[in-house]
Amino acid sequence: MKNVDDLIDSAAELAERGLSKGEIADELNVSRETASWLVERAGAEEPAEETTAPTATSDIHVDWSAIGRDSSRLTFAAKAMADLLSKEGEDVDLTVGIEKAGAPLATAIARELDTDMGTYAPAKHQWEEGDIAEHGGGFSRNFAGIRDRDCYLVDDIITSGTTMRESIEAIRAQGGEPVACVVLADKRGYDEIEGVPVHSLIDVVRVDRE
């Protein structure tokens, strides 16, 4: 994707397929507010002369599909992420991937670190409008359970930190303890979230000039 118009078209296509705005945000690696704006823009009868998002919903789109569409590249990226995690904790035997995009990365990382594999589906996948707290996330029973274990937490992008914070709280509610988080790119440059260290291969810094 090269510009905002491409994102609007993609948002329209995903909405037509029945994805929630939260899922669209996940697919396009943008905030929920930006996803809403893109969907609304796609439904506008007449586009404005210039397609620019309002300042209030300013965001950065990260397209890592060149990595994701090739298993070898994905494995190499996961090995680098695993190396960042390997410095954290000695008794970690579970890697939890945040669905959807965090799951394949977590799979490769779990193999590299020789841990079990779990997944968490965040509340945003059910989100359309209003307070996201009204929706609930959950762990898949098809993978390893938390069971009071120390674990690593994996996602592709941190946009606002809401999903990572929710996932940390969900793990702790199950009696587990996240030792460290890792992502491909962090749009906020977090050092930690809820007391858990955050590692990223890339930190994105927006520089606004007047």
JSON list of C-alpha atoms in Angstrom, two decimals:
[
{"chain": "A", "resi": 1, "resn": "MET", "atom": "CA", "xyz": [0.00, 0.00, 0.00]},
{"chain": "A", "resi": 2, "resn": "LYS", "atom": "CA", "xyz": [1.40, 3.32, -1.06]},
{"chain": "A", "resi": 3, "resn": "ASN", "atom": "CA", "xyz": [-1.09, 5.99, 0.07]},
{"chain": "A", "resi": 4, "resn": "VAL", "atom": "CA", "xyz": [-4.25, 6.77, 2.00]},
{"chain": "A", "resi": 5, "resn": "ASP", "atom": "CA", "xyz": [-6.46, 6.05, -1.02]},
{"chain": "A", "resi": 6, "resn": "ASP", "atom": "CA", "xyz": [-5.13, 2.48, -1.08]},
{"chain": "A", "resi": 7, "resn": "LEU", "atom": "CA", "xyz": [-5.95, 2.13, 2.63]},
{"chain": "A", "resi": 8, "resn": "ILE", "atom": "CA", "xyz": [-9.48, 3.44, 2.06]},
{"chain": "A", "resi": 9, "resn": "ASP", "atom": "CA", "xyz": [-10.02, 0.91, -0.73]},
{"chain": "A", "resi": 10, "resn": "SER", "atom": "CA", "xyz": [-8.68, -1.89, 1.47]},
{"chain": "A", "resi": 11, "resn": "ALA", "atom": "CA", "xyz": [-10.89, -0.81, 4.37]},
{"chain": "A", "resi": 12, "resn": "ALA", "atom": "CA", "xyz": [-13.93, -0.85, 2.08]},
{"chain": "A", "resi": 13, "resn": "GLU", "atom": "CA", "xyz": [-13.07, -4.33, 0.82]},
{"chain": "A", "resi": 14, "resn": "LEU", "atom": "CA", "xyz": [-12.60, -5.67, 4.36]},
{"chain": "A", "resi": 15, "resn": "ALA", "atom": "CA", "xyz": [-15.84, -4.07, 5.53]},
{"chain": "A", "resi": 16, "resn": "GLU", "atom": "CA", "xyz": [-17.70, -5.68, 2.61]},
{"chain": "A", "resi": 17, "resn": "ARG", "atom": "CA", "xyz": [-16.31, -9.03, 3.73]},
{"chain": "A", "resi": 18, "resn": "GLY", "atom": "CA", "xyz": [-17.97, -8.49, 7.11]},
{"chain": "A", "resi": 19, "resn": "LEU", "atom": "CA", "xyz": [-14.93, -7.68, 9.25]},
{"chain": "A", "resi": 20, "resn": "SER", "atom": "CA", "xyz": [-15.51, -5.50, 12.29]},
{"chain": "A", "resi": 21, "resn": "LYS", "atom": "CA", "xyz": [-13.76, -2.15, 12.52]},
{"chain": "A", "resi": 22, "resn": "GLY", "atom": "CA", "xyz": [-11.50, -3.64, 15.16]},
{"chain": "A", "resi": 23, "resn": "GLU", "atom": "CA", "xyz": [-10.50, -6.45, 12.80]},
{"chain": "A", "resi": 24, "resn": "ILE", "atom": "CA", "xyz": [-9.94, -3.92, 10.01]},
{"chain": "A", "resi": 25, "resn": "ALA", "atom": "CA", "xyz": [-7.65, -1.96, 12.31]},
{"chain": "A", "resi": 26, "resn": "ASP", "atom": "CA", "xyz": [-5.75, -5.19, 12.97]},
{"chain": "A", "resi": 27, "resn": "GLU", "atom": "CA", "xyz": [-5.49, -6.10, 9.29]},
{"chain": "A", "resi": 28, "resn": "LEU", "atom": "CA", "xyz": [-4.29, -2.64, 8.23]},
{"chain": "A", "resi": 29, "resn": "ASN", "atom": "CA", "xyz": [-2.04, -2.06, 11.26]},
{"chain": "A", "resi": 30, "resn": "VAL", "atom": "CA", "xyz": [-3.71, 1.22, 12.18]},
{"chain": "A", "resi": 31, "resn": "SER", "atom": "CA", "xyz": [-5.54, 2.47, 15.26]},
{"chain": "A", "resi": 32, "resn": "ARG", "atom": "CA", "xyz": [-9.24, 1.78, 15.79]},
{"chain": "A", "resi": 33, "resn": "GLU", "atom": "CA", "xyz": [-9.97, 5.47, 15.28]},
{"chain": "A", "resi": 34, "resn": "THR", "atom": "CA", "xyz": [-8.14, 5.46, 11.95]},
{"chain": "A", "resi": 35, "resn": "ALA", "atom": "CA", "xyz": [-9.96, 2.29, 10.89]},
{"chain": "A", "resi": 36, "resn": "SER", "atom": "CA", "xyz": [-13.30, 3.98, 11.62]},
{"chain": "A", "resi": 37, "resn": "TRP", "atom": "CA", "xyz": [-12.24, 7.02, 9.59]},
{"chain": "A", "resi": 38, "resn": "LEU", "atom": "CA", "xyz": [-11.15, 4.85, 6.66]},
{"chain": "A", "resi": 39, "resn": "VAL", "atom": "CA", "xyz": [-14.42, 2.89, 6.63]},
{"chain": "A", "resi": 40, "resn": "GLU", "atom": "CA", "xyz": [-16.48, 6.08, 6.86]},
{"chain": "A", "resi": 41, "resn": "ARG", "atom": "CA", "xyz": [-14.40, 7.64, 4.11]},
{"chain": "A", "resi": 42, "resn": "ALA", "atom": "CA", "xyz": [-14.92, 4.60, 1.90]},
{"chain": "A", "resi": 43, "resn": "GLY", "atom": "CA", "xyz": [-18.68, 4.98, 2.34]},
{"chain": "A", "resi": 44, "resn": "ALA", "atom": "CA", "xyz": [-18.73, 8.70, 1.45]},
{"chain": "A", "resi": 45, "resn": "GLU", "atom": "CA", "xyz": [-20.71, 9.47, -1.70]},
{"chain": "A", "resi": 46, "resn": "GLU", "atom": "CA", "xyz": [-18.32, 12.10, -2.96]},
{"chain": "A", "resi": 47, "resn": "PRO", "atom": "CA", "xyz": [-14.64, 12.08, -1.94]},
{"chain": "A", "resi": 48, "resn": "ALA", "atom": "CA", "xyz": [-12.99, 15.33, -0.97]},
{"chain": "A", "resi": 49, "resn": "GLU", "atom": "CA", "xyz": [-10.48, 16.91, -3.34]},
{"chain": "A", "resi": 50, "resn": "GLU", "atom": "CA", "xyz": [-7.57, 15.83, -1.16]},
{"chain": "A", "resi": 51, "resn": "THR", "atom": "CA", "xyz": [-7.53, 12.57, 0.79]},
{"chain": "A", "resi": 52, "resn": "THR", "atom": "CA", "xyz": [-5.90, 13.34, 4.12]},
{"chain": "A", "resi": 53, "resn": "ALA", "atom": "CA", "xyz": [-6.85, 12.09, 7.55]},
{"chain": "A", "resi": 54, "resn": "PRO", "atom": "CA", "xyz": [-7.74, 14.73, 10.16]},
{"chain": "A", "resi": 55, "resn": "THR", "atom": "CA", "xyz": [-5.08, 15.58, 12.71]},
{"chain": "A", "resi": 56, "resn": "ALA", "atom": "CA", "xyz": [-7.12, 13.99, 15.50]},
{"chain": "A", "resi": 57, "resn": "THR", "atom": "CA", "xyz": [-6.75, 10.61, 13.82]},
{"chain": "A", "resi": 58, "resn": "SER", "atom": "CA", "xyz": [-3.19, 11.02, 12.61]},
{"chain": "A", "resi": 59, "resn": "ASP", "atom": "CA", "xyz": [-1.56, 7.60, 12.36]},
{"chain": "A", "resi": 60, "resn": "ILE", "atom": "CA", "xyz": [1.25, 5.64, 10.74]},
{"chain": "A", "resi": 61, "resn": "HIS", "atom": "CA", "xyz": [0.53, 2.63, 8.55]},
{"chain": "A", "resi": 62, "resn": "VAL", "atom": "CA", "xyz": [3.12, -0.15, 8.71]},
{"chain": "A", "resi": 63, "resn": "ASP", "atom": "CA", "xyz": [3.05, -2.68, 5.87]},
{"chain": "A", "resi": 64, "resn": "TRP", "atom": "CA", "xyz": [5.14, -5.75, 6.72]},
{"chain": "A", "resi": 65, "resn": "SER", "atom": "CA", "xyz": [3.55, -8.03, 4.13]},
{"chain": "A", "resi": 66, "resn": "ALA", "atom": "CA", "xyz": [6.91, -8.51, 2.41]},
{"chain": "A", "resi": 67, "resn": "ILE", "atom": "CA", "xyz": [7.93, -10.43, 5.55]},
{"chain": "A", "resi": 68, "resn": "GLY", "atom": "CA", "xyz": [4.61, -12.07, 6.27]},
{"chain": "A", "resi": 69, "resn": "ARG", "atom": "CA", "xyz": [4.04, -13.58, 2.83]},
{"chain": "A", "resi": 70, "resn": "ASP", "atom": "CA", "xyz": [7.31, -15.51, 2.82]},
{"chain": "A", "resi": 71, "resn": "SER", "atom": "CA", "xyz": [7.91, -18.20, 5.46]},
{"chain": "A", "resi": 72, "resn": "SER", "atom": "CA", "xyz": [11.70, -17.85, 5.28]},
{"chain": "A", "resi": 73, "resn": "ARG", "atom": "CA", "xyz": [11.60, -14.09, 5.84]},
{"chain": "A", "resi": 74, "resn": "LEU", "atom": "CA", "xyz": [9.07, -14.54, 8.64]},
{"chain": "A", "resi": 75, "resn": "THR", "atom": "CA", "xyz": [11.38, -17.07, 10.30]},
{"chain": "A", "resi": 76, "resn": "PHE", "atom": "CA", "xyz": [14.37, -14.75, 10.06]},
{"chain": "A", "resi": 77, "resn": "ALA", "atom": "CA", "xyz": [12.38, -11.88, 11.60]},
{"chain": "A", "resi": 78, "resn": "ALA", "atom": "CA", "xyz": [11.12, -14.20, 14.35]},
{"chain": "A", "resi": 79, "resn": "LYS", "atom": "CA", "xyz": [14.67, -15.31, 15.12]},
{"chain": "A", "resi": 80, "resn": "ALA", "atom": "CA", "xyz": [15.68, -11.67, 15.64]},
{"chain": "A", "resi": 81, "resn": "MET", "atom": "CA", "xyz": [12.65, -11.15, 17.90]},
{"chain": "A", "resi": 82, "resn": "ALA", "atom": "CA", "xyz": [13.48, -14.33, 19.81]},
{"chain": "A", "resi": 83, "resn": "ASP", "atom": "CA", "xyz": [17.00, -13.04, 20.36]},
{"chain": "A", "resi": 84, "resn": "LEU", "atom": "CA", "xyz": [15.56, -9.90, 21.99]},
{"chain": "A", "resi": 85, "resn": "LEU", "atom": "CA", "xyz": [13.43, -12.07, 24.30]},
{"chain": "A", "resi": 86, "resn": "SER", "atom": "CA", "xyz": [16.20, -14.50, 25.16]},
{"chain": "A", "resi": 87, "resn": "LYS", "atom": "CA", "xyz": [17.78, -11.92, 27.48]},
{"chain": "A", "resi": 88, "resn": "GLU", "atom": "CA", "xyz": [14.59, -11.85, 29.57]},
{"chain": "A", "resi": 89, "resn": "GLY", "atom": "CA", "xyz": [13.77, -14.63, 32.04]},
{"chain": "A", "resi": 90, "resn": "GLU", "atom": "CA", "xyz": [15.24, -18.07, 32.59]},
{"chain": "A", "resi": 91, "resn": "ASP", "atom": "CA", "xyz": [12.19, -20.24, 33.31]},
{"chain": "A", "resi": 92, "resn": "VAL", "atom": "CA", "xyz": [9.85, -19.07, 30.55]},
{"chain": "A", "resi": 93, "resn": "ASP", "atom": "CA", "xyz": [8.25, -22.04, 28.80]},
{"chain": "A", "resi": 94, "resn": "LEU", "atom": "CA", "xyz": [5.30, -20.40, 27.02]},
{"chain": "A", "resi": 95, "resn": "THR", "atom": "CA", "xyz": [5.06, -17.93, 24.14]},
{"chain": "A", "resi": 96, "resn": "VAL", "atom": "CA", "xyz": [1.67, -16.26, 23.62]},
{"chain": "A", "resi": 97, "resn": "GLY", "atom": "CA", "xyz": [0.82, -14.73, 20.25]},
{"chain": "A", "resi": 98, "resn": "ILE", "atom": "CA", "xyz": [-1.82, -12.02, 19.97]},
{"chain": "A", "resi": 99, "resn": "GLU", "atom": "CA", "xyz": [-4.17, -12.94, 17.13]},
{"chain": "A", "resi": 100, "resn": "LYS", "atom": "CA", "xyz": [-4.21, -12.57, 14.25]},
{"chain": "A", "resi": 101, "resn": "ALA", "atom": "CA", "xyz": [-0.82, -11.37, 13.04]},
{"chain": "A", "resi": 102, "resn": "GLY", "atom": "CA", "xyz": [1.06, -12.09, 16.26]},
{"chain": "A", "resi": 103, "resn": "ALA", "atom": "CA", "xyz": [0.24, -15.81, 16.09]},
{"chain": "A", "resi": 104, "resn": "PRO", "atom": "CA", "xyz": [2.52, -16.83, 13.18]},
{"chain": "A", "resi": 105, "resn": "LEU", "atom": "CA", "xyz": [5.36, -14.77, 14.63]},
{"chain": "A", "resi": 106, "resn": "ALA", "atom": "CA", "xyz": [4.84, -16.38, 18.03]},
{"chain": "A", "resi": 107, "resn": "THR", "atom": "CA", "xyz": [4.85, -19.83, 16.44]},
{"chain": "A", "resi": 108, "resn": "ALA", "atom": "CA", "xyz": [8.27, -19.25, 14.94]},
{"chain": "A", "resi": 109, "resn": "ILE", "atom": "CA", "xyz": [9.55, -17.62, 18.13]},
{"chain": "A", "resi": 110, "resn": "ALA", "atom": "CA", "xyz": [8.28, -20.51, 20.27]},
{"chain": "A", "resi": 111, "resn": "ARG", "atom": "CA", "xyz": [10.16, -22.94, 18.05]},
{"chain": "A", "resi": 112, "resn": "GLU", "atom": "CA", "xyz": [13.33, -20.86, 18.31]},
{"chain": "A", "resi": 113, "resn": "LEU", "atom": "CA", "xyz": [13.10, -20.59, 22.11]},
{"chain": "A", "resi": 114, "resn": "ASP", "atom": "CA", "xyz": [11.78, -24.13, 22.60]},
{"chain": "A", "resi": 115, "resn": "THR", "atom": "CA", "xyz": [8.61, -23.08, 24.45]},
{"chain": "A", "resi": 116, "resn": "ASP", "atom": "CA", "xyz": [4.96, -24.06, 24.30]},
{"chain": "A", "resi": 117, "resn": "MET", "atom": "CA", "xyz": [2.63, -21.93, 22.21]},
{"chain": "A", "resi": 118, "resn": "GLY", "atom": "CA", "xyz": [-0.55, -20.08, 23.16]},
{"chain": "A", "resi": 119, "resn": "THR", "atom": "CA", "xyz": [-2.75, -17.47, 21.47]},
{"chain": "A", "resi": 120, "resn": "TYR", "atom": "CA", "xyz": [-4.97, -14.63, 22.68]},
{"chain": "A", "resi": 121, "resn": "ALA", "atom": "CA", "xyz": [-7.80, -13.02, 20.66]},
{"chain": "A", "resi": 122, "resn": "PRO", "atom": "CA", "xyz": [-8.16, -9.40, 21.81]},
{"chain": "A", "resi": 123, "resn": "ALA", "atom": "CA", "xyz": [-11.43, -7.59, 22.41]},
{"chain": "A", "resi": 124, "resn": "LYS", "atom": "CA", "xyz": [-10.88, -5.29, 19.43]},
{"chain": "A", "resi": 125, "resn": "HIS", "atom": "CA", "xyz": [-11.84, -8.10, 17.06]},
{"chain": "A", "resi": 126, "resn": "GLN", "atom": "CA", "xyz": [-15.43, -7.61, 18.26]},
{"chain": "A", "resi": 127, "resn": "TRP", "atom": "CA", "xyz": [-15.27, -3.81, 18.31]},
{"chain": "A", "resi": 128, "resn": "GLU", "atom": "CA", "xyz": [-17.40, -1.58, 16.09]},
{"chain": "A", "resi": 129, "resn": "GLU", "atom": "CA", "xyz": [-18.15, 1.56, 18.08]},
{"chain": "A", "resi": 130, "resn": "GLY", "atom": "CA", "xyz": [-18.10, 2.79, 21.67]},
{"chain": "A", "resi": 131, "resn": "ASP", "atom": "CA", "xyz": [-16.13, 1.51, 24.63]},
{"chain": "A", "resi": 132, "resn": "ILE", "atom": "CA", "xyz": [-13.92, -1.45, 23.78]},
{"chain": "A", "resi": 133, "resn": "ALA", "atom": "CA", "xyz": [-14.14, -2.56, 27.42]},
{"chain": "A", "resi": 134, "resn": "GLU", "atom": "CA", "xyz": [-17.67, -3.76, 26.68]},
{"chain": "A", "resi": 135, "resn": "HIS", "atom": "CA", "xyz": [-16.18, -6.59, 24.62]},
{"chain": "A", "resi": 136, "resn": "GLY", "atom": "CA", "xyz": [-14.06, -9.47, 25.84]},
{"chain": "A", "resi": 137, "resn": "GLY", "atom": "CA", "xyz": [-11.05, -11.29, 24.50]},
{"chain": "A", "resi": 138, "resn": "GLY", "atom": "CA", "xyz": [-10.02, -14.86, 25.17]},
{"chain": "A", "resi": 139, "resn": "PHE", "atom": "CA", "xyz": [-7.39, -17.57, 24.90]},
{"chain": "A", "resi": 140, "resn": "SER", "atom": "CA", "xyz": [-7.74, -20.37, 22.36]},
{"chain": "A", "resi": 141, "resn": "ARG", "atom": "CA", "xyz": [-8.21, -23.83, 23.83]},
{"chain": "A", "resi": 142, "resn": "ASN", "atom": "CA", "xyz": [-6.50, -25.31, 20.79]},
{"chain": "A", "resi": 143, "resn": "PHE", "atom": "CA", "xyz": [-3.14, -24.17, 22.15]},
{"chain": "A", "resi": 144, "resn": "ALA", "atom": "CA", "xyz": [-1.30, -24.26, 25.48]},
{"chain": "A", "resi": 145, "resn": "GLY", "atom": "CA", "xyz": [-3.04, -22.73, 28.50]},
{"chain": "A", "resi": 146, "resn": "ILE", "atom": "CA", "xyz": [-1.56, -20.14, 30.83]},
{"chain": "A", "resi": 147, "resn": "ARG", "atom": "CA", "xyz": [-1.80, -22.27, 34.00]},
{"chain": "A", "resi": 148, "resn": "ASP", "atom": "CA", "xyz": [0.16, -19.89, 36.26]},
{"chain": "A", "resi": 149, "resn": "ARG", "atom": "CA", "xyz": [3.14, -19.86, 33.90]},
{"chain": "A", "resi": 150, "resn": "ASP", "atom": "CA", "xyz": [5.69, -17.20, 33.03]},
{"chain": "A", "resi": 151, "resn": "CYS", "atom": "CA", "xyz": [5.41, -16.31, 29.36]},
{"chain": "A", "resi": 152, "resn": "TYR", "atom": "CA", "xyz": [6.51, -14.12, 26.49]},
{"chain": "A", "resi": 153, "resn": "LEU", "atom": "CA", "xyz": [3.93, -12.02, 24.63]},
{"chain": "A", "resi": 154, "resn": "VAL", "atom": "CA", "xyz": [4.20, -11.47, 20.86]},
{"chain": "A", "resi": 155, "resn": "ASP", "atom": "CA", "xyz": [2.40, -9.14, 18.44]},
{"chain": "A", "resi": 156, "resn": "ASP", "atom": "CA", "xyz": [3.26, -7.51, 15.13]},
{"chain": "A", "resi": 157, "resn": "ILE", "atom": "CA", "xyz": [2.61, -3.80, 15.78]},
{"chain": "A", "resi": 158, "resn": "ILE", "atom": "CA", "xyz": [1.99, -1.62, 18.82]},
{"chain": "A", "resi": 159, "resn": "THR", "atom": "CA", "xyz": [-0.23, 1.28, 17.76]},
{"chain": "A", "resi": 160, "resn": "SER", "atom": "CA", "xyz": [-1.66, 2.68, 20.99]},
{"chain": "A", "resi": 161, "resn": "GLY", "atom": "CA", "xyz": [-0.68, -0.02, 23.48]},
{"chain": "A", "resi": 162, "resn": "THR", "atom": "CA", "xyz": [-4.32, -0.89, 24.30]},
{"chain": "A", "resi": 163, "resn": "THR", "atom": "CA", "xyz": [-4.17, -4.44, 22.91]},
{"chain": "A", "resi": 164, "resn": "MET", "atom": "CA", "xyz": [-0.87, -5.24, 24.58]},
{"chain": "A", "resi": 165, "resn": "ARG", "atom": "CA", "xyz": [-2.13, -3.85, 27.90]},
{"chain": "A", "resi": 166, "resn": "GLU", "atom": "CA", "xyz": [-5.33, -5.91, 27.61]},
{"chain": "A", "resi": 167, "resn": "SER", "atom": "CA", "xyz": [-3.32, -9.06, 26.83]},
{"chain": "A", "resi": 168, "resn": "ILE", "atom": "CA", "xyz": [-1.03, -8.55, 29.80]},
{"chain": "A", "resi": 169, "resn": "GLU", "atom": "CA", "xyz": [-4.01, -8.12, 32.11]},
{"chain": "A", "resi": 170, "resn": "ALA", "atom": "CA", "xyz": [-5.71, -11.22, 30.65]},
{"chain": "A", "resi": 171, "resn": "ILE", "atom": "CA", "xyz": [-2.61, -13.35, 31.27]},
{"chain": "A", "resi": 172, "resn": "ARG", "atom": "CA", "xyz": [-2.35, -12.12, 34.85]},
{"chain": "A", "resi": 173, "resn": "ALA", "atom": "CA", "xyz": [-6.04, -12.84, 35.38]},
{"chain": "A", "resi": 174, "resn": "GLN", "atom": "CA", "xyz": [-5.23, -16.46, 34.49]},
{"chain": "A", "resi": 175, "resn": "GLY", "atom": "CA", "xyz": [-2.46, -16.52, 37.08]},
{"chain": "A", "resi": 176, "resn": "GLY", "atom": "CA", "xyz": [0.33, -16.15, 34.56]},
{"chain": "A", "resi": 177, "resn": "GLU", "atom": "CA", "xyz": [3.05, -13.52, 34.40]},
{"chain": "A", "resi": 178, "resn": "PRO", "atom": "CA", "xyz": [4.30, -11.90, 31.17]},
{"chain": "A", "resi": 179, "resn": "VAL", "atom": "CA", "xyz": [8.07, -11.62, 31.45]},
{"chain": "A", "resi": 180, "resn": "ALA", "atom": "CA", "xyz": [8.54, -9.56, 28.27]},
{"chain": "A", "resi": 181, "resn": "CYS", "atom": "CA", "xyz": [6.74, -8.42, 25.12]},
{"chain": "A", "resi": 182, "resn": "VAL", "atom": "CA", "xyz": [8.14, -8.25, 21.60]},
{"chain": "A", "resi": 183, "resn": "VAL", "atom": "CA", "xyz": [6.81, -6.72, 18.37]},
{"chain": "A", "resi": 184, "resn": "LEU", "atom": "CA", "xyz": [8.07, -6.00, 14.89]},
{"chain": "A", "resi": 185, "resn": "ALA", "atom": "CA", "xyz": [7.35, -2.27, 15.18]},
{"chain": "A", "resi": 186, "resn": "ASP", "atom": "CA", "xyz": [6.33, 0.03, 18.03]},
{"chain": "A", "resi": 187, "resn": "LYS", "atom": "CA", "xyz": [4.63, 3.27, 16.98]},
{"chain": "A", "resi": 188, "resn": "ARG", "atom": "CA", "xyz": [4.80, 4.67, 20.51]},
{"chain": "A", "resi": 189, "resn": "GLY", "atom": "CA", "xyz": [8.32, 3.72, 21.55]},
{"chain": "A", "resi": 190, "resn": "TYR", "atom": "CA", "xyz": [7.29, 2.02, 24.79]},
{"chain": "A", "resi": 191, "resn": "ASP", "atom": "CA", "xyz": [10.01, 0.77, 27.14]},
{"chain": "A", "resi": 192, "resn": "GLU", "atom": "CA", "xyz": [7.41, -1.06, 29.22]},
{"chain": "A", "resi": 193, "resn": "ILE", "atom": "CA", "xyz": [3.66, -1.57, 29.53]},
{"chain": "A", "resi": 194, "resn": "GLU", "atom": "CA", "xyz": [2.10, -2.42, 32.88]},
{"chain": "A", "resi": 195, "resn": "GLY", "atom": "CA", "xyz": [5.59, -3.08, 34.24]},
{"chain": "A", "resi": 196, "resn": "VAL", "atom": "CA", "xyz": [6.45, -5.55, 31.44]},
{"chain": "A", "resi": 197, "resn": "PRO", "atom": "CA", "xyz": [9.50, -4.74, 29.25]},
{"chain": "A", "resi": 198, "resn": "VAL", "atom": "CA", "xyz": [8.68, -4.11, 25.60]},
{"chain": "A", "resi": 199, "resn": "HIS", "atom": "CA", "xyz": [11.15, -4.97, 22.83]},
{"chain": "A", "resi": 200, "resn": "SER", "atom": "CA", "xyz": [10.75, -4.10, 19.16]},
{"chain": "A", "resi": 201, "resn": "LEU", "atom": "CA", "xyz": [12.82, -4.54, 16.04]},
{"chain": "A", "resi": 202, "resn": "ILE", "atom": "CA", "xyz": [11.77, -1.06, 14.91]},
{"chain": "A", "resi": 203, "resn": "ASP", "atom": "CA", "xyz": [10.67, 2.00, 16.88]},
{"chain": "A", "resi": 204, "resn": "VAL", "atom": "CA", "xyz": [8.63, 4.48, 14.83]},
{"chain": "A", "resi": 205, "resn": "VAL", "atom": "CA", "xyz": [9.01, 8.14, 15.79]},
{"chain": "A", "resi": 206, "resn": "ARG", "atom": "CA", "xyz": [6.77, 10.79, 14.26]},
{"chain": "A", "resi": 207, "resn": "VAL", "atom": "CA", "xyz": [8.47, 14.16, 13.75]},
{"chain": "A", "resi": 208, "resn": "ASP", "atom": "CA", "xyz": [5.93, 16.95, 13.25]},
{"chain": "A", "resi": 209, "resn": "ARG", "atom": "CA", "xyz": [7.33, 20.23, 11.92]},
{"chain": "A", "resi": 210, "resn": "GLU", "atom": "CA", "xyz": [5.30, 23.43, 12.14]}
]
